[in-house]
Coordinates of C-alpha atoms and ligand atoms in Angstrom, one line a residue:
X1 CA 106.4 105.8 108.8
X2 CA 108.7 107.3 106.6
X3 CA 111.7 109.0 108.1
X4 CA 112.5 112.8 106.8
X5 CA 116.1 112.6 106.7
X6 CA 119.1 115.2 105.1
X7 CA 121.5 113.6 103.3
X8 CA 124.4 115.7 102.3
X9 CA 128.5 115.1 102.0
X10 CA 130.6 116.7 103.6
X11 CA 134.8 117.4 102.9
X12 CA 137.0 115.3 105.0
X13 CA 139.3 117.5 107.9
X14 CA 142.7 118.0 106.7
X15 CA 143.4 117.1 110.4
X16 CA 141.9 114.0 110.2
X17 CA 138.6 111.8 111.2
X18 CA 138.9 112.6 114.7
X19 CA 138.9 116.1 114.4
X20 CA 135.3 116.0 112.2
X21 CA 132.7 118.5 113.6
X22 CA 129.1 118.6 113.5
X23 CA 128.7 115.1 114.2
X24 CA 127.7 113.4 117.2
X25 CA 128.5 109.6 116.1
X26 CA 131.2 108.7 113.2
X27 CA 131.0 105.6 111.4
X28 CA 133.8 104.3 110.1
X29 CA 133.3 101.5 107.6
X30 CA 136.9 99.5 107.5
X31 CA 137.6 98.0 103.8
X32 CA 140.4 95.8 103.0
X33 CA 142.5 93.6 105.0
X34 CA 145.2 95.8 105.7
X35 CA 144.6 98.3 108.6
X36 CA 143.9 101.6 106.4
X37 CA 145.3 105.0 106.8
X38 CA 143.9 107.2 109.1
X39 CA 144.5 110.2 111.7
X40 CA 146.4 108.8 114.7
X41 CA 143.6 108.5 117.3
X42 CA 141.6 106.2 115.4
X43 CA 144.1 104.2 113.9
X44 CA 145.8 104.0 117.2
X45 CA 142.6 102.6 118.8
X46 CA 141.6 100.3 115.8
X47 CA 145.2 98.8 115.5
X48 CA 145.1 98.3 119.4
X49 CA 141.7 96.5 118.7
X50 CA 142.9 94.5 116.1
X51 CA 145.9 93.4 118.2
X52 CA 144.0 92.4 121.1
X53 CA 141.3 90.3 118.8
X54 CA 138.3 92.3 119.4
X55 CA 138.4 93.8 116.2
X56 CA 139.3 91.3 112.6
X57 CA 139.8 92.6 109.6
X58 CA 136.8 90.6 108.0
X59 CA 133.4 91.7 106.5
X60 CA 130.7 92.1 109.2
X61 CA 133.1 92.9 112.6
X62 CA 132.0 95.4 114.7
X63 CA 133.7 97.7 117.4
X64 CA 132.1 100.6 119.8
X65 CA 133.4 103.4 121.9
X66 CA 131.7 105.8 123.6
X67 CA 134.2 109.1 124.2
X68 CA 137.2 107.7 122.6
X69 CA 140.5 110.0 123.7
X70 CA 141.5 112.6 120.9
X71 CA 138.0 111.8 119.1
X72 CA 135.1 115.1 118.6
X73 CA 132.4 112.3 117.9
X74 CA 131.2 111.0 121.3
X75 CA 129.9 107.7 119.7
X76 CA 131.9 106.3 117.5
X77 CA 131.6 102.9 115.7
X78 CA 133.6 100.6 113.3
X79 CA 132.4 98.6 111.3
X80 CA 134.3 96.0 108.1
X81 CA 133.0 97.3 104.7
X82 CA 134.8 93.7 102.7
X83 CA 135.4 95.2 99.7
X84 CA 134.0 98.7 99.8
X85 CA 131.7 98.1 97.2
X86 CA 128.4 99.5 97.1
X87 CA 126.5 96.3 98.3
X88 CA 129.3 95.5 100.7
X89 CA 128.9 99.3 101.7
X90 CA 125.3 99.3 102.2
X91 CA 125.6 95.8 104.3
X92 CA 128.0 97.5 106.4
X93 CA 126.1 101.1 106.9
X94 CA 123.3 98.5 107.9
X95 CA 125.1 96.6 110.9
X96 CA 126.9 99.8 111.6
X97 CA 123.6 101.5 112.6
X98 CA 121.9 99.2 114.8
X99 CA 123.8 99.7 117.8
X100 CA 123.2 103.2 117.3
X101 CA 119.4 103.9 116.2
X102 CA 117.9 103.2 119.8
X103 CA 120.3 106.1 121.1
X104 CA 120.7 109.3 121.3
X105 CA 122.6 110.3 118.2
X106 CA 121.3 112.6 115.8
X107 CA 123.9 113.7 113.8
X108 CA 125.8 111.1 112.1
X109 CA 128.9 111.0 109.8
X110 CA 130.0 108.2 107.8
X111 CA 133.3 107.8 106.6
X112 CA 134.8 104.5 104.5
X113 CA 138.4 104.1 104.9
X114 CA 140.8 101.5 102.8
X115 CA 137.9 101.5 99.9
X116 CA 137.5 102.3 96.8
X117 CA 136.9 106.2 95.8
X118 CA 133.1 107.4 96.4
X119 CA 131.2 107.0 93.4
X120 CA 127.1 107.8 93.4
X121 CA 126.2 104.1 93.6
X122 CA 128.2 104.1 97.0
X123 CA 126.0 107.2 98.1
X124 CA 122.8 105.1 97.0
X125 CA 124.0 102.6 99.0
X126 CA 124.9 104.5 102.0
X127 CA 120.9 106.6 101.8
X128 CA 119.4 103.2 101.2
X129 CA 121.0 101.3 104.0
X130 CA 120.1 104.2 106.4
X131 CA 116.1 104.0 105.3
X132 CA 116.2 100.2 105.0
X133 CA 117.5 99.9 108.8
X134 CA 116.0 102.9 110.6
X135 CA 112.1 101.9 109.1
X136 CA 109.6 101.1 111.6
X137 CA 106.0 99.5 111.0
X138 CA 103.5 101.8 113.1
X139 CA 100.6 102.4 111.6
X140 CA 98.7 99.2 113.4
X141 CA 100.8 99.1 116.3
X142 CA 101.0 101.9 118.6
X143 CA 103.6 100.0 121.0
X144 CA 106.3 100.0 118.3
X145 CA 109.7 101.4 119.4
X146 CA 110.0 105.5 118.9
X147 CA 111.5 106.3 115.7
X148 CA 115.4 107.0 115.6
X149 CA 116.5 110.4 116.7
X150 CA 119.0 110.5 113.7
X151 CA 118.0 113.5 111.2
X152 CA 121.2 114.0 109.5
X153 CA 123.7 111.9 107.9
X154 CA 126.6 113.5 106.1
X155 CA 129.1 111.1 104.0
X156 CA 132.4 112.4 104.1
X157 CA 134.3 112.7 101.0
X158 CA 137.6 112.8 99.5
X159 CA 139.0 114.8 97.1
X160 CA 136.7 114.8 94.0
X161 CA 134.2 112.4 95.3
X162 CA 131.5 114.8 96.9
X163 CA 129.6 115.5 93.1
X164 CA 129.2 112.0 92.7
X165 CA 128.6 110.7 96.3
X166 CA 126.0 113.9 96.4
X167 CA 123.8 112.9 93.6
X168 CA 123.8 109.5 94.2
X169 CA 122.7 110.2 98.0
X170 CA 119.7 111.8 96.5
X171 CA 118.8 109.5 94.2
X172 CA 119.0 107.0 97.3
X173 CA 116.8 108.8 99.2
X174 CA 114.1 109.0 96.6
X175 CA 113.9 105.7 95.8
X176 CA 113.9 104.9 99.9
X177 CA 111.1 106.9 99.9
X178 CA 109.4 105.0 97.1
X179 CA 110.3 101.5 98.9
X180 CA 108.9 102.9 102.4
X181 CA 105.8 103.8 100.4
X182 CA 105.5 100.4 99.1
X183 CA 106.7 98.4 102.4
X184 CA 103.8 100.6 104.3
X185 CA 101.3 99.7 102.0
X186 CA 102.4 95.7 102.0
X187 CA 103.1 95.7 105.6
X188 CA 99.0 96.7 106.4
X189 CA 96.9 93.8 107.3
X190 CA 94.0 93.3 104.6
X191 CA 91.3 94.3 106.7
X192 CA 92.9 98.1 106.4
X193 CA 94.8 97.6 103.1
X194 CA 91.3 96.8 101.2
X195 CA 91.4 97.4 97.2
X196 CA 89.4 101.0 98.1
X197 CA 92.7 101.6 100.5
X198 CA 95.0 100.8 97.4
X199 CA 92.9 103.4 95.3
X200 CA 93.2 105.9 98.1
X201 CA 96.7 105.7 98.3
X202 CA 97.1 106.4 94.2
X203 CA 95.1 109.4 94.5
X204 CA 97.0 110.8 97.6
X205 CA 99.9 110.1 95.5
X206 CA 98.1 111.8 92.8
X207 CA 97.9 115.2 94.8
X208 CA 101.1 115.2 96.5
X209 CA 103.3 114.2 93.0
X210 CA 101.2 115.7 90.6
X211 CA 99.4 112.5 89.0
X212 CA 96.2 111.9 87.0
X213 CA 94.8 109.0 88.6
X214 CA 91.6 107.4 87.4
X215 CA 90.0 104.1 89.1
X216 CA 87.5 101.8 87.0
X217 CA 84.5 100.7 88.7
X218 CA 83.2 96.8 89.3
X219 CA 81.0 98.5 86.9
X220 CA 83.0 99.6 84.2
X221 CA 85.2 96.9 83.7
X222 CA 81.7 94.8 83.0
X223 CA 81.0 97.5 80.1
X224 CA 84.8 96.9 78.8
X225 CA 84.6 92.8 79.3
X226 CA 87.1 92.1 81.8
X227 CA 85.7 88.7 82.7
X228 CA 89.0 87.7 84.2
X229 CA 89.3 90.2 86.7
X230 CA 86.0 90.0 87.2
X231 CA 85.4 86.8 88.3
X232 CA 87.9 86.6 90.9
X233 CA 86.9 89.6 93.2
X234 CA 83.0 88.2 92.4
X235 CA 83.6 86.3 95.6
X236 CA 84.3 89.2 98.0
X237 CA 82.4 91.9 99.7
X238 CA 85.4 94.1 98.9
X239 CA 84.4 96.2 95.4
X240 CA 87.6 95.2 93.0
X241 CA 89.6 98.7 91.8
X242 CA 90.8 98.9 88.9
X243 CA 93.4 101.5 89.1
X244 CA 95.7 103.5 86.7
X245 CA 97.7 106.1 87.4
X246 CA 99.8 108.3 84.9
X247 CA 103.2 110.6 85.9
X248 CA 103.5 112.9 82.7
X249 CA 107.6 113.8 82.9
X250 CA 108.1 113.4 79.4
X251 CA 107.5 114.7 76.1
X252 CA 103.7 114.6 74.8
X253 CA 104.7 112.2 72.4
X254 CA 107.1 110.1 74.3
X255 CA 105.7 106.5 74.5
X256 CA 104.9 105.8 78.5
X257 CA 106.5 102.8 80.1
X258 CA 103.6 101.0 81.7
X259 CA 104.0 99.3 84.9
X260 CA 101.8 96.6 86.1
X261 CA 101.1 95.5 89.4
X262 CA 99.2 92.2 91.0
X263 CA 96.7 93.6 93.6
X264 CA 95.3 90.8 95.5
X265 CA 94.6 92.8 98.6
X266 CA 94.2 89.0 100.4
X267 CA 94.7 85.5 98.7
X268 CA 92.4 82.9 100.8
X269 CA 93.4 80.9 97.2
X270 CA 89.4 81.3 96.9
X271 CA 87.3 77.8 96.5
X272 CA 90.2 75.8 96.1
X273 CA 91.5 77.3 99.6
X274 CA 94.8 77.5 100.9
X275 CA 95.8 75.7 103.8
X276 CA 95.8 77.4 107.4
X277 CA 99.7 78.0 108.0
X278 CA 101.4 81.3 106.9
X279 CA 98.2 82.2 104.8
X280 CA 98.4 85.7 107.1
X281 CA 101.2 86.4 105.1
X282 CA 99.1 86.7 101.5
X283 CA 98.2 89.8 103.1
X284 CA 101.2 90.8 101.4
X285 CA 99.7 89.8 97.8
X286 CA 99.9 92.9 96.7
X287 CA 103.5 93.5 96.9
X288 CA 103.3 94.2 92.8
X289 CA 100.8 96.8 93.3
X290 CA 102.7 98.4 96.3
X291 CA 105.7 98.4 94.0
X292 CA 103.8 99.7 91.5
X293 CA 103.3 103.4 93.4
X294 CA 106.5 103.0 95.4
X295 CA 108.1 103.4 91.9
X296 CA 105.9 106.4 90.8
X297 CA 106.3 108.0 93.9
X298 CA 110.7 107.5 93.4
X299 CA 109.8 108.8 89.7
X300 CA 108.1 112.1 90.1
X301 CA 110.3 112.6 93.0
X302 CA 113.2 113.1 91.2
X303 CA 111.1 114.4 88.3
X304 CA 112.2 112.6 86.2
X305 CA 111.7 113.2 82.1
X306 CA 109.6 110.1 81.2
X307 CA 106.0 109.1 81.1
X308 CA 105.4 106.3 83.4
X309 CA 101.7 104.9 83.5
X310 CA 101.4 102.3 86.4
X311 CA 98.4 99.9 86.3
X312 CA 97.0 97.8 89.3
X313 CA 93.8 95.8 89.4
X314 CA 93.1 95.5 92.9
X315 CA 90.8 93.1 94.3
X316 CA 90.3 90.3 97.1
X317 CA 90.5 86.2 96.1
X318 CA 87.5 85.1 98.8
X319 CA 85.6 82.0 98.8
X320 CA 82.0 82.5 99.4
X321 CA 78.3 81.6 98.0
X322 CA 79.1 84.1 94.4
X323 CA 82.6 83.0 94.2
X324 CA 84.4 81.9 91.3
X325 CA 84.8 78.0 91.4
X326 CA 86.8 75.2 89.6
X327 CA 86.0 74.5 86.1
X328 CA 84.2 77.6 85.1
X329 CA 85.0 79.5 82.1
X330 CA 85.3 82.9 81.6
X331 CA 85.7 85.1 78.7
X332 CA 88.8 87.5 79.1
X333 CA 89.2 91.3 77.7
X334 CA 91.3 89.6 75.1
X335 CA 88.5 87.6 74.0
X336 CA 90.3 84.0 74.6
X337 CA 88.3 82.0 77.2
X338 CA 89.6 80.8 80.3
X339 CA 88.5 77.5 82.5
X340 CA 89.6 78.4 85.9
X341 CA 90.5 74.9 87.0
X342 CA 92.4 76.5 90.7
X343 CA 91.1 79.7 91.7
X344 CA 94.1 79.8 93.9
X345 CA 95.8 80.7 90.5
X346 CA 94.2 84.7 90.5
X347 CA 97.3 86.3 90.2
X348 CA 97.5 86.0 86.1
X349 CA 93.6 86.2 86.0
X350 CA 94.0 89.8 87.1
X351 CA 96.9 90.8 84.7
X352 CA 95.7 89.3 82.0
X353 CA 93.0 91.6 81.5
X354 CA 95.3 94.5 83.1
X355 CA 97.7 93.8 80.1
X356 CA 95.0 93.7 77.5
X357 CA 93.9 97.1 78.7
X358 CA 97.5 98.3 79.1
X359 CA 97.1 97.8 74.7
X360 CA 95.3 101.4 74.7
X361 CA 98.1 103.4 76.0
X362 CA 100.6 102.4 73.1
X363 CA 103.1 101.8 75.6
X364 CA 106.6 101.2 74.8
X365 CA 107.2 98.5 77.1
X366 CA 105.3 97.1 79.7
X367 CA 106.3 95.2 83.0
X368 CA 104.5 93.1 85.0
X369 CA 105.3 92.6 88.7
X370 CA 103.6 90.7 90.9
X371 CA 103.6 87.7 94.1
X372 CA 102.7 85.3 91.4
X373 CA 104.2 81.8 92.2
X374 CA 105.1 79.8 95.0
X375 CA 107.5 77.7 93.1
X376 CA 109.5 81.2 91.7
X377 CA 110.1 80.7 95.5
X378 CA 111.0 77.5 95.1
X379 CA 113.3 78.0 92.0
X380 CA 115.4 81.2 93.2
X381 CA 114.8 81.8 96.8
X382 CA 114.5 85.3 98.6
X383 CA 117.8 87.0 97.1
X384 CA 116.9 86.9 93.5
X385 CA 113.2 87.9 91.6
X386 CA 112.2 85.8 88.7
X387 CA 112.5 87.6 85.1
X388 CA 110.2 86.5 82.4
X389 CA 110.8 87.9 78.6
X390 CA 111.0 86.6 74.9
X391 CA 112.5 90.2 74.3
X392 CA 116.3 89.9 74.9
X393 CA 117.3 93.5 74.8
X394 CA 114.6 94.5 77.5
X395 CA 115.2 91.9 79.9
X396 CA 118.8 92.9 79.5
X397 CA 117.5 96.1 80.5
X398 CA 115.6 95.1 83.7
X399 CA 118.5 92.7 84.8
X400 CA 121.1 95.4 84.4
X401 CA 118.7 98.0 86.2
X402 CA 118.5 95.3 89.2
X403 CA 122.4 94.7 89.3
X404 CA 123.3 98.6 89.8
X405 CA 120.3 99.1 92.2
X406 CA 121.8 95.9 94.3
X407 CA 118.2 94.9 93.9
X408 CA 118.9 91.7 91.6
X409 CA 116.7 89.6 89.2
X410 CA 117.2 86.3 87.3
X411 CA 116.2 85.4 83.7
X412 CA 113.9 82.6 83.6
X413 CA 113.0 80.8 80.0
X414 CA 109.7 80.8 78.1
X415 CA 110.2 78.0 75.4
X416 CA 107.2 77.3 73.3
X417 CA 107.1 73.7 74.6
X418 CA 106.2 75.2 78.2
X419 CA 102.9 76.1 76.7
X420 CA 101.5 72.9 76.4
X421 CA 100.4 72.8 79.9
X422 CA 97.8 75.2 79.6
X423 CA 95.9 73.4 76.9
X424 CA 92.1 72.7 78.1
X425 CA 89.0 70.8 76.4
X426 CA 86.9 73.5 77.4
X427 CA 88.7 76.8 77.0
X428 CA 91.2 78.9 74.7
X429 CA 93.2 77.9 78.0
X430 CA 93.4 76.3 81.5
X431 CA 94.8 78.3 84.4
X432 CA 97.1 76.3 85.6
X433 CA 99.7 73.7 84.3
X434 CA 100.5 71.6 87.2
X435 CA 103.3 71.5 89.7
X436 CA 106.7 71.0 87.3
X437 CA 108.2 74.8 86.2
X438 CA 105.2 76.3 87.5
X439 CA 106.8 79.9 87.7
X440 CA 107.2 79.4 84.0
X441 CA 103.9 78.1 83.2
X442 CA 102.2 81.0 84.7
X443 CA 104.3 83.4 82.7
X444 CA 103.5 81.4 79.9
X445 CA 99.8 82.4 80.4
X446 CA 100.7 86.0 80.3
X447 CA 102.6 85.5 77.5
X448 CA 99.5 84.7 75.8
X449 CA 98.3 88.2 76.4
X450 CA 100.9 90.3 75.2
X451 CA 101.6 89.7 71.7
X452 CA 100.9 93.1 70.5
X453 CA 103.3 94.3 73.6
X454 CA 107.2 94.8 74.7
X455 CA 106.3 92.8 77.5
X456 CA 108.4 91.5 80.7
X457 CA 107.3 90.1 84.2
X458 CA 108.8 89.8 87.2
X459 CA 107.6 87.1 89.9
X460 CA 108.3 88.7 93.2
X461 CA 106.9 85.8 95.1
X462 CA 110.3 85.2 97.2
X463 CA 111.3 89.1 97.4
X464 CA 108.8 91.2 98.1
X465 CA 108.4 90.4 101.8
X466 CA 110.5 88.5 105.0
X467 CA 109.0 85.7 106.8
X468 CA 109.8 84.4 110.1
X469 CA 110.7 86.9 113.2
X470 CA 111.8 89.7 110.7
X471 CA 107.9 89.1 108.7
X472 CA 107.5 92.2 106.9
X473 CA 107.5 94.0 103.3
X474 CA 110.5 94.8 101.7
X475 CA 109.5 97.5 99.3
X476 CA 111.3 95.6 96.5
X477 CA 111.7 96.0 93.4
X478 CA 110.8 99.7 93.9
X479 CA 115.2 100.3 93.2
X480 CA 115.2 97.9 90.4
X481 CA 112.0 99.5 88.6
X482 CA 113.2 102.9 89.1
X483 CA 117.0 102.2 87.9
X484 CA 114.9 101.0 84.9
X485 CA 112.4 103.9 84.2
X486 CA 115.4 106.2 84.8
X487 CA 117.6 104.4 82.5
X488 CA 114.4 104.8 79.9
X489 CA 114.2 109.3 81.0
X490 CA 115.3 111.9 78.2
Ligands
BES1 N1 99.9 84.6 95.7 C1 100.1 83.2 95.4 C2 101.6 82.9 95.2 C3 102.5 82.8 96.4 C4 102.3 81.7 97.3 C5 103.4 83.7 96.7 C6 103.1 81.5 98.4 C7 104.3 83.5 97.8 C8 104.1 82.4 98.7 C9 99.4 82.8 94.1 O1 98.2 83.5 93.9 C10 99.1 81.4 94.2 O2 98.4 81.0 95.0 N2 99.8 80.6 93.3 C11 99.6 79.2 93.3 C12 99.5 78.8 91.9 C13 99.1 77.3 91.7 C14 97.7 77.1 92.2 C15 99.2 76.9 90.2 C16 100.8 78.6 94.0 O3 102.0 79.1 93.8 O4 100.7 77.7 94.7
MN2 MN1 96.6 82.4 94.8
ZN3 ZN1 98.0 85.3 94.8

């Protein structure tokens, strides 16, 4: 569900914290480890804390009062910023929340004392953490807790610091809005979220952000030659999608940036089937895809002045009687054949032919994203997504985008000698090149597609959703794609 929530600043009291109107809970996120200045109630009763050890001056402590003496707020809540920095900042906002989001606050104020001055990237943080914390899955479980009463949050500001703080609340909440698009779309079970769903959610997009959306048929990508794409949704009862949609912000002229996005709207790994355990969770197969319109819906939100073209083929990997199975070979849009030795390996089947296509549009780069490896899992882990390019200055791009959005990437290499694993007797190419660097291998098998392309990928395999008891989508890398597209806007 997304949450509709204001976001404004709002000028410190020259009487202090404690005086602050309009607000029935106040945040205050402690930086530093000195005890900072503030108005005497609350620095009486956070120095008292400190004294008595119930409060430390260390990232992550935590200290409630309900109706604190010589304070407007009735709830009131510390919390240790570390540094003040913006990911320390949206950490902080985060644990701050919690023990206020099941309550009856609705107006809240957040104020950061000891840090750094407010820049924008401190009011993304602070609009980010909010969404990020307050989201609730509903949509296939009516028993899920109410949404939080909280419809306000104003950030107070010092001196000189609202413009800043301001603009970058804003841009927070837009791009919370594309992450909550793309977390509800991941977080539906693939009996609702269906390739037909994923085209249904484009063209909503389409009417509520102003759009041209255009889906290709089973049917038409047999005319075009997509044998790739093709022969991995062959073994489902689910008709495969082939979706593009186009946000016109930009100048006639200007060269769109093309997005891609892995839609497998369920990975059974096909034939060469994947073992029982966790394989509920490649529901979430489609993370690239949900990224994908979480980022065009962040985009035309802010209107920004860029063409953005985002591309998902959408289909299901199913075993069945007309599946796809080991050993076949099939002849890609490219023209190079294929022998599909695992058809557990779909992902880069799909955006193969997606990137061939993607050719048309004269793009001026293009990105990949999708869930494509388990061992990008394996390699980097849940913090950081894999980044694949031979183009220095672009991956430069997408890894600085991913730094300032706190949503972070890695550079992985794409040496010539990794190549050699996909050589096959019976193809242009095999599909797989066994277990060692198999993150890069499979990027090496795009690579193969995109010579006539400024071409980057990004394995979201270990980011793009939470296992365990907090299972769910994350919505990334919505905030690192749209620091990127908007770093690419006249
Ligand atoms: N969707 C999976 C990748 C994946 C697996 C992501 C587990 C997150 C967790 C992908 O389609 C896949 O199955 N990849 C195989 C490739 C292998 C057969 C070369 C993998 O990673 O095991
Ligand atoms: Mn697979
Ligand atoms: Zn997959």
């Amino acid at each position: 569900m997304r949450i509709i929530m204001d976001f404004k600043t709002q000028a410190a009291p020259a009487a202090g914290l404690a005086a602050l109107t309009g607000a029935d809970a106040l945040l205050v996120v402690v930086c530093g480890d000195k005890l900072p200045a503030m108005d005497k109630p609350l620095a009486d009763l956070l120095a008292a804390a400190v004294k008595d050890g119930d409060f430390k001056l260390e990232r992550g402590q935590l200290l409630q009062a309900w109706r604190a003496a010589g304070v407007r707020a009735p709830r009131l809540v510390f919390v240790h910023g570390g540094d003040g920095a913006p990911k320390a900042l949206r950490k902080a906002v985060g644990a701050g929340l919690a023990p206020l989001k099941g309550g009856g606050a609705q107006r809240l104020a957040i104020a950061v004392a000891g840090g750094p001055a407010l820049e924008a990237a401190h009011g993304e943080a602070v609009a980010a953490a909010v969404h990020e914390t307050l989201y609730v899955y509903r949509e296939t479980k009516p028993s899920a807790p109410p949404a939080a009463r909280l419809a306000g949050v104003t950030l107070v500001c010092g001196k000189g610091e609202a413009t800043a703080a301001a603009a970058g609340l804003a841009r927070g909440d837009a791009i919370a809005a594309g992450t909550t698009l793309a977390r509800e779309c991941a977080n539906r079970p693939g009996n609702h979220c269906t390739p037909t769903f994923l085209a249904e959610q484009a063209k909503k997009l389409a009417k509520s952000h102003g759009l041209k959306v255009e889906v290709l048929e089973r049917k038409d990508c047999e005319k075009l030659g997509m044998g790739a794409f093709l022969a991995v949704a062959q073994g489902s009862e689910q008709p495969p999608k082939f979706i593009v949609a186009r946000y016109n912000g930009g100048a006639k002229d200007d060269a769109p940036v093309v997005l891609v996005g892995k839609g497998i709207t369920f990975d059974t790994g096909g034939i060469s089937l994947k073992p029982a355990a966790e394989m509920d969770e490649m529901k979430f197969d489609m993370g690239g895809a949900a990224s994908v319109l979480g980022t065009l819906r962040a985009v035309a939100g802010m209107k920004a002045r860029v063409n953005l073209v985002g591309i998902i083929p959408a289909c299901e990997n199913m075993p069945s009687g007309r599946a796809v199975k080991p050993g076949d070979v099939v002849t890609s849009l490219s023209g190079q054949t294929i022998e599909i030795l695992n058809t557990d390996a779909e992902g880069r089947l799909i955006l193969c032919d997606a990137l061939t296509w993607a050719e048309r549009l004269k793009p001026a780069v293009v990105v990949d994203i999708a869930t494509l490896t388990g061992a990008c899992v394996i390699a980097l882990g849940h913090h950081r997504s894999g980044l694949f390019s031979a183009d220095d200055a672009l991956a430069a791009e997408l890894l600085a985008a991913g730094e300032a959005a706190l949503d972070p990437a890695w550079r992985m290499p794409l040496d010539e000698e990794y190549d050699e694993a996909l050589k096959s007797n019976f193809a242009d190419m095999g599909n797989v090149g066994g277990r060692a660097g198999g993150a890069i291998t499979a990027a090496m098998f795009l690579k193969r597609f995109t010579a006539k392309l400024r071409w980057a990928h990004l394995d979201i395999a270990g980011t793009a959703w939470k296992s365990g008891a907090a299972k769910g989508a994350t919505g990334r890398p919505v905030p690192l794609l749209t620091h990127f597209v908007l770093s690419r806007a006249r």
